[in-house]
Every structure is written in structure tokens, then in C-alpha cells.
Short mmCIF file of C-alpha atoms and ligand atoms in Angstrom, two decimals:
data_model
loop_
_atom_site.label_atom_id
_atom_site.label_comp_id
_atom_site.label_asym_id
_atom_site.label_seq_id
_atom_site.Cartn_x
_atom_site.Cartn_y
_atom_site.Cartn_z
CA UNK A 140 -27.46 0.39 -14.71
CA UNK A 141 -25.62 1.43 -17.87
CA UNK A 142 -23.22 -1.22 -19.17
CA UNK A 143 -20.58 -1.50 -21.89
CA UNK A 144 -21.90 -4.88 -22.98
CA UNK A 145 -25.28 -6.52 -23.58
CA UNK A 146 -25.38 -7.50 -27.26
CA UNK A 147 -25.39 -11.22 -26.61
CA UNK A 148 -27.95 -10.99 -23.79
CA UNK A 149 -31.68 -11.26 -24.23
CA UNK A 150 -32.65 -10.38 -20.67
CA UNK A 151 -31.41 -7.52 -18.57
CA UNK A 152 -29.25 -8.11 -15.53
CA UNK A 153 -30.95 -8.86 -12.25
CA UNK A 154 -30.72 -5.74 -10.07
CA UNK A 155 -28.99 -7.55 -7.20
CA UNK A 156 -26.48 -9.05 -9.64
CA UNK A 157 -25.74 -5.66 -11.17
CA UNK A 158 -25.15 -4.21 -7.71
CA UNK A 159 -23.00 -7.14 -6.65
CA UNK A 160 -20.96 -6.89 -9.82
CA UNK A 161 -20.52 -3.13 -9.91
CA UNK A 162 -17.35 -1.47 -8.71
CA UNK A 163 -18.03 2.20 -9.39
CA UNK A 164 -18.75 3.00 -5.76
CA UNK A 165 -15.09 2.36 -5.00
CA UNK A 166 -13.16 2.45 -8.33
CA UNK A 167 -14.30 6.04 -8.95
CA UNK A 168 -11.15 6.84 -7.02
CA UNK A 169 -9.22 5.85 -10.16
CA UNK A 170 -10.78 8.47 -12.43
CA UNK A 171 -7.60 10.43 -12.96
CA UNK A 172 -5.51 7.38 -13.85
CA UNK A 173 -8.31 6.03 -16.02
CA UNK A 174 -8.56 9.25 -18.02
CA UNK A 175 -4.82 9.74 -18.46
CA UNK A 176 -4.50 6.10 -19.55
CA UNK A 177 -7.24 6.68 -22.10
CA UNK A 178 -5.63 9.85 -23.38
CA UNK A 179 -2.36 8.00 -23.95
CA UNK A 180 -4.22 5.15 -25.66
CA UNK A 181 -6.07 7.58 -27.96
CA UNK A 182 -2.84 9.42 -28.81
CA UNK A 183 -1.23 6.15 -29.76
CA UNK A 184 -4.23 5.01 -31.83
CA UNK A 185 -4.01 8.32 -33.72
CA UNK A 186 -0.25 8.06 -34.24
CA UNK A 187 -0.56 4.52 -35.55
CA UNK A 188 -3.37 5.48 -37.94
CA UNK A 189 -5.78 3.11 -36.19
CA UNK A 190 -8.00 6.12 -35.55
CA UNK A 191 -8.23 9.19 -37.79
CA UNK A 192 -6.45 12.26 -36.49
CA UNK A 193 -9.80 14.02 -36.09
CA UNK A 194 -11.28 11.22 -33.99
CA UNK A 195 -8.17 10.97 -31.82
CA UNK A 196 -8.10 14.73 -31.30
CA UNK A 197 -11.76 14.95 -30.38
CA UNK A 198 -11.40 12.01 -27.95
CA UNK A 199 -8.41 13.66 -26.26
CA UNK A 200 -10.19 16.98 -26.03
CA UNK A 201 -13.30 15.26 -24.63
CA UNK A 202 -11.30 13.31 -22.06
CA UNK A 203 -9.47 16.42 -20.88
CA UNK A 204 -12.85 18.12 -20.48
CA UNK A 205 -14.16 15.23 -18.41
CA UNK A 206 -11.10 15.33 -16.16
CA UNK A 207 -11.46 19.07 -15.70
CA UNK A 208 -15.17 18.83 -14.92
CA UNK A 209 -14.74 16.02 -12.39
CA UNK A 210 -12.02 18.03 -10.65
CA UNK A 211 -14.02 21.25 -10.52
CA UNK A 212 -17.12 19.43 -9.35
CA UNK A 213 -19.37 20.09 -12.33
CA UNK A 214 -19.36 16.43 -13.39
CA UNK A 215 -20.39 14.03 -10.62
CA UNK A 216 -19.50 10.36 -10.86
CA UNK A 217 -22.76 8.55 -10.18
CA UNK A 218 -23.47 4.93 -9.37
CA UNK A 219 -25.52 4.50 -12.56
CA UNK A 220 -22.59 2.87 -14.30
CA UNK A 221 -20.89 -0.45 -13.70
CA UNK A 222 -17.43 0.97 -13.16
CA UNK A 223 -15.31 4.06 -13.71
CA UNK A 224 -14.29 2.83 -17.18
CA UNK A 225 -17.93 2.63 -18.30
CA UNK A 226 -18.69 6.02 -16.79
CA UNK A 227 -15.87 7.80 -18.60
CA UNK A 228 -16.66 6.15 -21.95
CA UNK A 229 -20.38 6.89 -21.62
CA UNK A 230 -19.84 10.55 -20.75
CA UNK A 231 -17.32 10.88 -23.55
CA UNK A 232 -19.72 9.44 -26.11
CA UNK A 233 -22.51 11.63 -24.86
CA UNK A 234 -20.27 14.67 -25.25
CA UNK A 235 -18.44 14.02 -28.53
CA UNK A 236 -20.69 11.51 -30.30
CA UNK A 237 -19.59 8.44 -32.26
CA UNK A 238 -15.86 9.11 -31.97
CA UNK A 239 -16.23 8.28 -28.25
CA UNK A 240 -17.23 4.75 -29.16
CA UNK A 241 -13.88 4.25 -30.88
CA UNK A 242 -11.76 4.86 -27.78
CA UNK A 243 -11.89 1.24 -26.67
CA UNK A 244 -10.38 -0.02 -29.97
CA UNK A 245 -7.58 -2.49 -29.20
CA UNK A 246 -8.20 -2.34 -25.46
CA UNK A 247 -10.01 -4.34 -22.80
CA UNK A 248 -11.11 -3.30 -19.36
CA UNK A 249 -8.68 -5.95 -18.18
CA UNK A 250 -5.58 -4.10 -19.33
CA UNK A 251 -7.30 -0.80 -18.57
CA UNK A 252 -7.91 -1.61 -14.90
CA UNK A 253 -4.47 -3.20 -14.60
CA UNK A 254 -3.02 0.09 -15.83
CA UNK A 255 -5.21 2.30 -13.62
CA UNK A 256 -4.36 0.42 -10.47
CA UNK A 257 -0.64 0.32 -11.21
CA UNK A 258 -0.56 4.05 -11.82
CA UNK A 259 -2.56 4.68 -8.68
CA UNK A 260 -0.22 2.59 -6.54
CA UNK A 261 2.80 4.22 -8.17
CA UNK A 262 1.39 7.58 -7.08
CA UNK A 263 0.78 6.26 -3.59
CA UNK A 264 4.38 5.03 -3.32
CA UNK A 265 5.47 8.62 -4.00
CA UNK A 266 2.95 9.95 -1.44
CA UNK A 267 4.10 7.53 1.25
CA UNK A 268 7.71 8.28 0.47
CA UNK A 269 7.03 11.95 1.24
CA UNK A 270 4.96 11.21 4.32
CA UNK A 271 7.67 8.96 5.72
CA UNK A 272 10.33 11.55 4.94
CA UNK A 273 8.36 14.00 7.07
CA UNK A 274 8.16 11.55 9.97
CA UNK A 275 11.92 10.93 9.66
CA UNK A 276 12.44 14.69 9.83
CA UNK A 277 10.44 14.82 13.08
CA UNK A 278 12.44 11.96 14.59
CA UNK A 279 15.75 13.42 13.51
CA UNK A 280 15.02 16.73 15.18
CA UNK A 281 14.20 14.90 18.44
CA UNK A 282 17.50 13.06 18.03
CA UNK A 283 19.48 16.23 17.42
CA UNK A 284 18.06 17.77 20.60
CA UNK A 285 18.65 14.75 22.81
CA UNK A 286 22.16 13.50 22.21
CA UNK A 287 22.85 13.80 25.95
CA UNK A 288 19.44 12.83 27.32
CA UNK A 289 20.14 9.70 29.32
CA UNK A 290 17.46 7.05 29.69
CA UNK A 291 17.36 3.34 30.39
CA UNK A 292 17.52 0.91 27.50
CA UNK A 293 15.53 -2.28 28.07
CA UNK A 294 15.71 -5.96 27.28
CA UNK A 295 12.80 -8.19 28.33
CA UNK A 296 11.23 -4.87 29.37
CA UNK A 297 13.73 -4.85 32.23
CA UNK A 298 16.14 -1.97 32.57
CA UNK A 299 19.37 -3.08 30.91
CA UNK A 300 21.97 -0.44 30.08
CA UNK A 301 21.88 3.33 29.80
CA UNK A 302 21.26 4.79 26.36
CA UNK A 303 20.18 8.21 25.16
CA UNK A 304 16.85 9.40 23.83
CA UNK A 305 18.63 10.25 20.57
CA UNK A 306 19.75 6.66 20.29
CA UNK A 307 16.31 5.28 21.15
CA UNK A 308 14.64 7.47 18.52
CA UNK A 309 17.45 6.55 16.15
CA UNK A 310 16.31 2.92 16.25
CA UNK A 311 12.89 3.97 14.91
CA UNK A 312 14.56 6.28 12.41
CA UNK A 313 16.26 3.21 10.93
CA UNK A 314 12.98 1.31 10.70
CA UNK A 315 11.15 4.09 8.89
CA UNK A 316 14.14 4.69 6.68
CA UNK A 317 13.93 1.06 5.52
CA UNK A 318 10.18 1.50 5.01
CA UNK A 319 10.87 4.50 2.84
CA UNK A 320 13.38 2.62 0.74
CA UNK A 321 10.90 -0.23 0.33
CA UNK A 322 8.50 2.27 -1.27
CA UNK A 323 11.22 3.12 -3.73
CA UNK A 324 11.81 -0.56 -4.54
CA UNK A 325 8.11 -1.25 -5.03
CA UNK A 326 7.61 1.79 -7.27
CA UNK A 327 10.60 0.76 -9.35
CA UNK A 328 9.56 -2.86 -9.85
CA UNK A 329 5.95 -2.06 -10.73
CA UNK A 330 6.88 0.50 -13.34
CA UNK A 331 6.04 -1.55 -16.43
CA UNK A 332 3.00 -0.64 -18.50
CA UNK A 333 0.28 -3.30 -19.01
CA UNK A 334 -1.69 -1.21 -21.53
CA UNK A 335 -1.99 -3.01 -24.84
CA UNK A 336 -2.22 -6.47 -23.29
CA UNK A 337 -5.91 -6.44 -24.24
CA UNK A 338 -8.19 -8.95 -22.55
CA UNK A 339 -5.30 -11.42 -22.23
CA UNK A 340 -3.75 -12.07 -25.64
CA UNK A 341 -2.70 -8.68 -26.99
CA UNK A 342 -4.55 -7.40 -30.05
CA UNK A 343 -4.42 -7.63 -33.81
CA UNK A 344 -4.14 -3.84 -34.14
CA UNK A 345 -0.63 -2.47 -34.64
CA UNK A 346 -0.46 -0.85 -31.19
CA UNK A 347 2.76 0.87 -30.16
CA UNK A 348 3.06 -0.26 -26.57
CA UNK A 349 6.46 1.34 -26.13
CA UNK A 350 4.94 4.69 -27.02
CA UNK A 351 2.07 4.47 -24.51
CA UNK A 352 4.50 3.22 -21.84
CA UNK A 353 6.63 6.29 -22.45
CA UNK A 354 3.68 8.69 -22.48
CA UNK A 355 2.60 7.37 -19.09
CA UNK A 356 6.08 7.51 -17.56
CA UNK A 357 6.67 3.79 -17.39
CA UNK A 358 10.14 2.32 -17.89
CA UNK A 359 8.83 -0.12 -20.50
CA UNK A 360 5.77 -2.17 -21.45
CA UNK A 361 5.13 -5.46 -19.64
CA UNK A 362 6.49 -8.53 -21.41
CA UNK A 363 3.62 -11.01 -21.34
CA UNK A 364 0.03 -10.06 -22.02
CA UNK A 365 -1.49 -12.80 -19.84
CA UNK A 366 0.70 -11.85 -16.90
CA UNK A 367 -0.07 -8.17 -17.53
CA UNK A 368 -3.78 -8.52 -16.84
CA UNK A 369 -3.49 -10.96 -13.97
CA UNK A 370 -0.48 -9.71 -12.03
CA UNK A 371 -1.21 -8.10 -8.68
CA UNK A 372 2.20 -8.92 -7.15
CA UNK A 373 3.08 -5.24 -7.04
CA UNK A 374 -0.02 -4.58 -4.97
CA UNK A 375 0.81 -7.36 -2.53
CA UNK A 376 4.33 -5.96 -2.24
CA UNK A 377 2.92 -2.51 -1.61
CA UNK A 378 0.49 -3.83 1.04
CA UNK A 379 3.40 -5.63 2.64
CA UNK A 380 5.26 -2.30 2.73
CA UNK A 381 2.24 -0.76 4.46
CA UNK A 382 1.99 -3.71 6.88
CA UNK A 383 5.63 -3.20 7.88
CA UNK A 384 5.09 0.52 8.39
CA UNK A 385 2.12 -0.31 10.62
CA UNK A 386 4.14 -2.90 12.54
CA UNK A 387 6.78 -0.27 13.24
CA UNK A 388 4.21 2.36 14.14
CA UNK A 389 2.46 -0.11 16.41
CA UNK A 390 5.63 -0.97 18.32
CA UNK A 391 6.41 2.70 18.65
CA UNK A 392 2.84 3.37 19.84
CA UNK A 393 3.23 0.70 22.47
CA UNK A 394 6.35 2.46 23.77
CA UNK A 395 4.53 5.79 23.89
CA UNK A 396 1.59 4.22 25.73
CA UNK A 397 3.96 2.73 28.30
CA UNK A 398 6.01 5.90 28.60
CA UNK A 399 2.86 7.94 29.06
CA UNK A 400 1.65 5.72 31.91
CA UNK A 401 1.82 6.84 35.54
CA UNK A 402 4.41 4.16 36.18
CA UNK A 403 6.90 5.47 33.59
CA UNK A 404 6.02 9.14 33.21
CA UNK A 405 8.73 9.48 30.54
CA UNK A 406 6.52 11.57 28.25
CA UNK A 407 3.67 13.99 28.32
CA UNK A 408 1.48 13.77 25.24
CA UNK A 409 0.27 17.18 24.12
CA UNK A 410 -3.34 18.00 25.03
CA UNK A 411 -4.13 18.35 21.33
CA UNK A 412 -3.21 14.70 20.79
CA UNK A 413 -4.86 13.15 23.86
CA UNK A 414 -8.41 12.46 24.92
CA UNK A 415 -10.24 12.33 28.24
CA UNK A 416 -12.57 9.96 30.04
CA UNK A 417 -16.30 10.54 30.39
CA UNK A 418 -16.25 9.38 34.01
CA UNK A 419 -12.71 9.72 35.38
CA UNK A 420 -11.79 13.40 35.44
CA UNK A 421 -8.09 12.75 36.05
CA UNK A 422 -7.64 10.84 32.80
CA UNK A 423 -5.61 11.93 29.81
CA UNK A 424 -5.47 8.98 27.51
CA UNK A 425 -3.07 8.10 24.68
CA UNK A 426 -5.91 7.25 22.28
CA UNK A 427 -4.02 8.16 19.13
CA UNK A 428 -1.23 5.71 19.90
CA UNK A 429 -3.78 3.05 20.85
CA UNK A 430 -5.72 3.57 17.64
CA UNK A 431 -2.57 3.31 15.55
CA UNK A 432 -1.73 0.07 17.35
CA UNK A 433 -5.30 -1.14 16.84
CA UNK A 434 -5.55 -0.23 13.17
CA UNK A 435 -2.47 -2.29 12.39
CA UNK A 436 -4.67 -5.37 12.24
CA UNK A 437 -6.74 -3.84 9.47
CA UNK A 438 -3.73 -3.24 7.27
CA UNK A 439 -2.37 -6.75 7.92
CA UNK A 440 -5.86 -7.91 6.97
CA UNK A 441 -5.62 -6.21 3.57
CA UNK A 442 -2.33 -7.99 2.89
CA UNK A 443 -3.74 -11.38 3.93
CA UNK A 444 -6.87 -10.72 1.94
CA UNK A 445 -4.96 -10.07 -1.29
CA UNK A 446 -2.61 -13.01 -0.82
CA UNK A 447 -5.64 -15.22 -0.33
CA UNK A 448 -7.61 -13.75 -3.23
CA UNK A 449 -4.74 -14.34 -5.64
CA UNK A 450 -3.68 -17.78 -4.56
CA UNK A 451 -6.09 -19.86 -6.60
CA UNK A 452 -6.83 -17.74 -9.65
CA UNK A 453 -6.13 -19.42 -12.99
CA UNK A 454 -4.69 -17.26 -15.77
CA UNK A 455 -5.60 -14.74 -16.92
CA UNK A 456 -8.10 -12.14 -15.66
CA UNK A 457 -10.84 -13.29 -13.28
CA UNK A 458 -13.33 -11.06 -11.55
CA UNK A 459 -11.91 -12.04 -8.17
CA UNK A 460 -9.29 -9.42 -8.84
CA UNK A 461 -11.83 -6.63 -8.53
CA UNK A 462 -11.54 -7.37 -4.80
CA UNK A 463 -8.08 -5.77 -4.85
CA UNK A 464 -9.48 -2.27 -4.56
CA UNK A 465 -11.58 -1.83 -1.43
CA UNK A 466 -9.07 -3.46 0.90
CA UNK A 467 -6.15 -1.61 -0.67
CA UNK A 468 -7.85 1.77 -0.55
CA UNK A 469 -8.78 1.20 3.07
CA UNK A 470 -5.22 0.13 3.92
CA UNK A 471 -3.84 3.21 2.16
CA UNK A 472 -6.15 5.63 3.98
CA UNK A 473 -5.58 3.91 7.31
CA UNK A 474 -1.80 3.81 7.05
CA UNK A 475 -1.59 7.37 5.74
CA UNK A 476 -3.69 8.70 8.63
CA UNK A 477 -1.69 6.71 11.14
CA UNK A 478 1.65 8.06 9.92
CA UNK A 479 0.51 11.67 9.86
CA UNK A 480 -1.22 11.56 13.24
CA UNK A 481 1.67 9.74 14.84
CA UNK A 482 4.02 12.31 13.33
CA UNK A 483 1.90 15.12 14.79
CA UNK A 484 1.86 13.46 18.19
CA UNK A 485 5.64 13.02 18.19
CA UNK A 486 6.37 16.56 17.10
CA UNK A 487 4.37 17.94 20.03
CA UNK A 488 5.25 15.43 22.75
CA UNK A 489 7.25 16.49 25.80
CA UNK A 490 10.01 14.23 27.09
CA UNK A 491 10.53 14.29 30.85
CA UNK A 492 14.29 14.16 30.73
CA UNK A 493 14.72 14.22 34.52
CA UNK A 494 12.39 11.24 34.98
CA UNK A 495 14.16 9.31 32.25
CA UNK A 496 17.58 9.91 33.77
CA UNK A 497 16.38 9.02 37.28
CA UNK A 498 14.88 5.84 35.94
CA UNK A 499 18.20 4.87 34.38
CA UNK A 500 19.89 5.42 37.76
CA UNK A 501 17.39 3.36 39.74
CA UNK A 502 17.60 0.27 37.62
CA UNK A 503 21.26 -0.81 37.93
CA UNK A 504 21.75 0.05 34.26
CA UNK A 505 25.41 0.70 35.13
CA UNK A 506 26.00 -2.85 36.42
CA UNK A 507 27.76 -3.96 33.22
CA UNK A 508 30.03 -0.93 33.48
CA UNK A 509 30.83 -1.81 37.08
CA UNK A 510 31.84 -5.30 35.93
CA UNK A 511 33.92 -3.80 33.12
CA UNK A 512 35.59 -1.60 35.76
CA UNK A 513 36.74 -4.69 37.67
CA UNK A 514 38.00 -6.21 34.42
CA UNK A 515 40.14 -3.08 34.13
CA UNK A 516 41.52 -3.87 37.57
CA UNK A 517 42.59 -7.33 36.43
CA UNK A 518 39.53 -9.38 37.53
CA UNK A 519 38.44 -11.92 34.85
CA UNK A 520 35.05 -10.92 33.38
CA UNK A 521 33.19 -14.02 34.58
CA UNK A 522 34.36 -13.38 38.18
CA UNK A 523 33.55 -9.69 37.85
CA UNK A 524 30.03 -10.61 36.68
CA UNK A 525 29.53 -12.68 39.86
CA UNK A 526 30.92 -9.97 42.12
CA UNK A 527 28.67 -7.28 40.68
CA UNK A 528 25.72 -9.66 40.94
CA UNK A 529 26.40 -9.89 44.67
CA UNK A 530 26.81 -6.14 44.86
CA UNK A 531 23.40 -5.63 43.17
CA UNK A 532 21.80 -8.07 45.61
CA UNK A 533 23.32 -6.07 48.48
CA UNK A 534 21.94 -2.85 46.96
CA UNK A 535 18.45 -4.35 46.56
CA UNK A 536 18.47 -5.53 50.20
CA UNK A 537 19.58 -2.10 51.35
CA UNK A 538 17.46 -0.10 48.92
CA UNK A 539 20.45 1.62 47.34
CA UNK A 540 21.80 2.32 43.87
CA UNK A 541 25.33 1.21 42.98
CA UNK A 542 26.40 4.86 42.99
CA UNK A 543 25.12 5.29 46.58
CA UNK A 544 27.49 2.73 48.12
CA UNK A 545 30.41 3.84 50.26
CA UNK A 546 33.90 2.73 49.28
CA UNK A 547 33.91 0.43 52.33
CA UNK A 548 30.74 -1.22 51.11
CA UNK A 549 32.33 -1.71 47.67
CA UNK A 550 35.51 -3.10 49.18
CA UNK A 551 33.57 -5.45 51.44
CA UNK A 552 32.35 -7.21 48.29
CA UNK A 553 35.66 -6.99 46.39
CA UNK A 554 38.95 -5.38 47.50
CA UNK A 555 39.80 -4.44 43.89
CA UNK A 556 37.39 -1.48 44.08
CA UNK A 557 39.02 1.92 44.45
CA UNK A 558 37.81 5.51 44.59
CA UNK A 559 37.66 5.79 40.79
CA UNK A 560 34.66 3.40 40.81
CA UNK A 561 32.33 6.39 41.24
CA UNK A 562 33.48 7.96 38.02
CA UNK A 563 33.25 4.58 36.26
CA UNK A 564 29.62 3.95 37.20
CA UNK A 565 28.47 7.49 36.64
CA UNK A 566 25.74 7.22 33.98
CA UNK A 567 27.28 9.93 31.84
CA UNK A 568 30.57 8.06 31.76
CA UNK A 569 28.75 4.83 30.96
CA UNK A 570 27.02 6.36 27.97
CA UNK A 571 29.94 8.50 26.80
CA UNK A 572 32.20 5.49 26.60
CA UNK A 573 29.90 3.58 24.25
CA UNK A 574 31.55 4.81 21.12
CA UNK A 575 31.47 1.95 18.65
CA UNK A 576 29.72 2.93 15.40
CA UNK A 577 25.97 2.67 16.03
CA UNK A 578 26.29 2.88 19.84
CA UNK A 579 24.63 5.57 21.99
CA UNK A 580 27.79 7.47 23.04
CA UNK A 581 27.27 11.09 21.94
CA UNK A 582 30.53 11.01 19.97
CA UNK A 583 29.30 8.05 17.92
CA UNK A 584 25.74 9.31 17.74
CA UNK A 585 26.75 12.68 16.34
CA UNK A 586 28.34 11.00 13.37
CA UNK A 587 25.22 8.93 12.64
CA UNK A 588 22.98 11.98 13.02
CA UNK A 589 25.14 13.84 10.52
CA UNK A 590 24.75 10.97 8.07
CA UNK A 591 20.98 10.88 8.67
CA UNK A 592 20.71 14.59 8.02
CA UNK A 593 22.61 14.19 4.76
CA UNK A 594 20.39 11.25 3.78
CA UNK A 595 17.23 13.29 4.32
CA UNK A 596 18.59 16.14 2.26
CA UNK A 597 19.82 14.01 -0.60
CA UNK A 598 17.64 10.97 -1.11
CA UNK A 599 14.42 11.63 -2.91
CA UNK A 600 12.20 9.17 -4.71
N1 LIG B 941 -14.09 -3.61 -12.35
C1 LIG B 941 -13.19 -4.54 -12.91
C2 LIG B 941 -12.02 -4.78 -11.94
O1 LIG B 941 -11.85 -4.01 -11.07
C3 LIG B 941 -12.68 -4.05 -14.21
C4 LIG B 941 -12.30 -5.12 -15.17
C5 LIG B 941 -13.51 -5.76 -15.68
N2 LIG B 941 -13.19 -6.76 -16.63
C6 LIG B 941 -14.05 -7.74 -16.94
N3 LIG B 941 -13.65 -8.59 -17.78
N4 LIG B 941 -15.19 -7.83 -16.34
O2 LIG B 941 -11.28 -5.72 -12.06
#
């Protein structure tokens, strides 16, 4: 295996050690960041007179050629090198000769990999921001179409009070909106350039770190060279962002799985997003939602893995940190696939509005409203609560909904009931009257939806 070092060794590396040590099979993913970081470094070395203009120019030309050839498939990244940094430098030197050997002047792989990974994660923050915006778009269009779709809201998984589908989806809209803003926060905080930190203690060359930071679109260079090569906080923050997205997706998946069950029948998942059983012909399973729920553990695992890897590492760079890549790349791919597939499932799902509304009617979700009705007739709330409790018990014994009772039956429990009780416990009335900001009443919901629409149009990372 070709290495960037070896001068002080008299024996070659044991094959198993070289394999164990190598990272090219996974850090090849960083080729673009690695090359653009090197181009910026070479430009700066040229500007500062550390390299001759000719050398700097030929390095930059060579690096651009390597990038182009990797992208068009003519240059294949092979496992014959220790890591992506060695690969790029070796190919460069092969192509342009001795000037290639000067690229690493005033640089270490420690600040190089710190830079590559930061740039990669910064790009991923932007990707996830877009992916989440698309999911929010899907949810908002469901909301806009279902302002009046009544369904039960639950507490303790027991039917509680009537809400609307728009309101229910709105709760998830809020979660993913926070996830999106977390991506923005993470991208902002990580945007300091570690290039120029060297192995750990800067260099004796007159590098212009502010220049390379600017070339690579960073807000500024990092402030401490030891911290620069050993900080992976930004990555832990990013994995935490992904873990939260997965937690939200997993809760949402659980709802869809329940709603898709024969017991609920609130939704019909599109055939394109369901799978069948090899033995039970009647089955149409919510596998996508189950997989999203299941894969959540993997992403949490990446977060725990990085927290654990970092917790005992003395300053500055230690090879433990190479472990940041595989788990992070896996978490990124997993979370990205989960968001896009979940998004696809939600944009094709059918809501059984009639079943939802019937379910809200059969579960005494208007009991609080019935109590509030009595309060309006002068009954203290605590007494009203007891009276309606009795009324519900009567309904359960007689297999009736509150709305089904005759006025005599109402009056038998409490004489304060009058004919207007029917209007008061009508589900539409119950929902329409919930008009505090953030509540499901269509009047209140319309306002929030308008704000959400504006937010999606205006806020970009
Ligand atoms: N493959 C290494 C990593 O991912 C690159 C840095 C190597 N530095 C070193 N001193 N061995 O962290």
C-alpha cells in the first residue's frame, strides 16, 4: 500500500496493520472537499511566495484535472493508498512531477482531514435543509386540504378531544421546522476553517489563514490550532440533529402504522409504498414506516458512538478520530433515505376522512364541550365534570354516543340541559370554537397555515 511516510521505518508495514489503519475505502467520499481544500492551500502558498507561481499554478491545474477525471469516471479511486489525501497527492505527483510533492508544505493530514470533514458536513447541512423543506411542503399541502377534516386527538392513546387532520399534521410540521432550523444553527457554528492548524501547533511558514478561509467560504479561521485538529463537536451536533429528525420520523411512522391498521383504518398507504406477505394474501404492510422506525436506532447509535469515541481523547489529534467517518456517513445515508421515502409515502397516502370523523364521534371526544355547555348554564365546572362523567357512563351502558341521547335522557342526568345541547356537542361546533392561537379551530388554523406558507417561501439556508 502506497504511503506518504516511511523514511524513519526500516521494515514495511504488516499487511493486516496497513488494512486496519487505512481509511480510503470510506474517506474516498471526501474527494471533492479534499481537492478544493488543496486548491485553496496551493493558491495561498503561491500568493504568500511560499511556492513559486509556476509550481502553484501547475498544482492547481493538476488538482482540477484530478477532480474532473474522478467525476467523469476516468480516474478511479483505488484501495492501494492509505487514504484519500495520499491518493490525491500521489496522482498529482505522478501527473505533474516534483511540484506535486510541494503541495503539503505547511500542512498536515490532521488539519486537512479536519477541513474535509467540516466542508462535507456543511454541504450535508444544506442538503438536509432542502430535503426537510420538501417534507414540510408535503405536510403543508395536506394541512391546506384538511382544515375541516375532523378526527380524534388522543392522550394516553385514548380518544380525547376532536381536532382536525390539518392540526395533527401541523404538529409534525412544527417538529420538522425545528429540525430544519437546527441544520442552520449547526452549519453556522461549524463554519470556521481549520486549515493552517498543521499537525497541532500551526506552522513556521507565513500562511494566510484568513485568505484560505475566505476562498473556502468560511466565516473565519479557527482560533486555536490544537482545538482545530481535535474538534469534532460540530459532527456530534450534526448527528444529534439527525437523531432528532429520526425520532420525529419514528413517532410519525408509529402513527401511520397504527392508522393503517384494521382497527383504525384512518389511512390507506399507496400500493407503491407498501409491501405484501409471502403467505398471507390479504396483507398490505406498512414496511416503509416500520423500516424508518427501525433505522432510528442506527442513527442514535452513530451519535452515541461519536460521543463515546471523543470522551477520552487527549489533545490534540489521535487516530481514534478516524472513526468519525463510517458511522457518520451511514447515519447521513440512512436519515436521508428515511426522509425522502417517508415524504413519498405521505404525498401519496389517502386519508379516510369519513372513518376519522366517525371515530371522533364514537369516542366521547365532545365530553369536555358538554361540560363547558353546562358551565355556560351556570353549573360550576367541577360539578359539570361529574355530571358529564355520569352521562358518559350512561352512554356506555346503553351503547350510545352523547349526540344520540334524547333531551329527556339528558335532563334525567341534569335538568340544566336544554335543546341547544345538540348544537353544543356537534363535533363541528366543538372544533370550530377552538380558536385560541395554535388551536385546531379552522379560523385559528388558517392563520397558522398562512404563516407556514410564508415561512416556506422566505426562509432559505
Ligand atoms: N485518515 C485520517 C483520519 O481520518 C487522516 C488523518 C491522519 N493523520 C495522522 N496523523 N495519521 O483521521
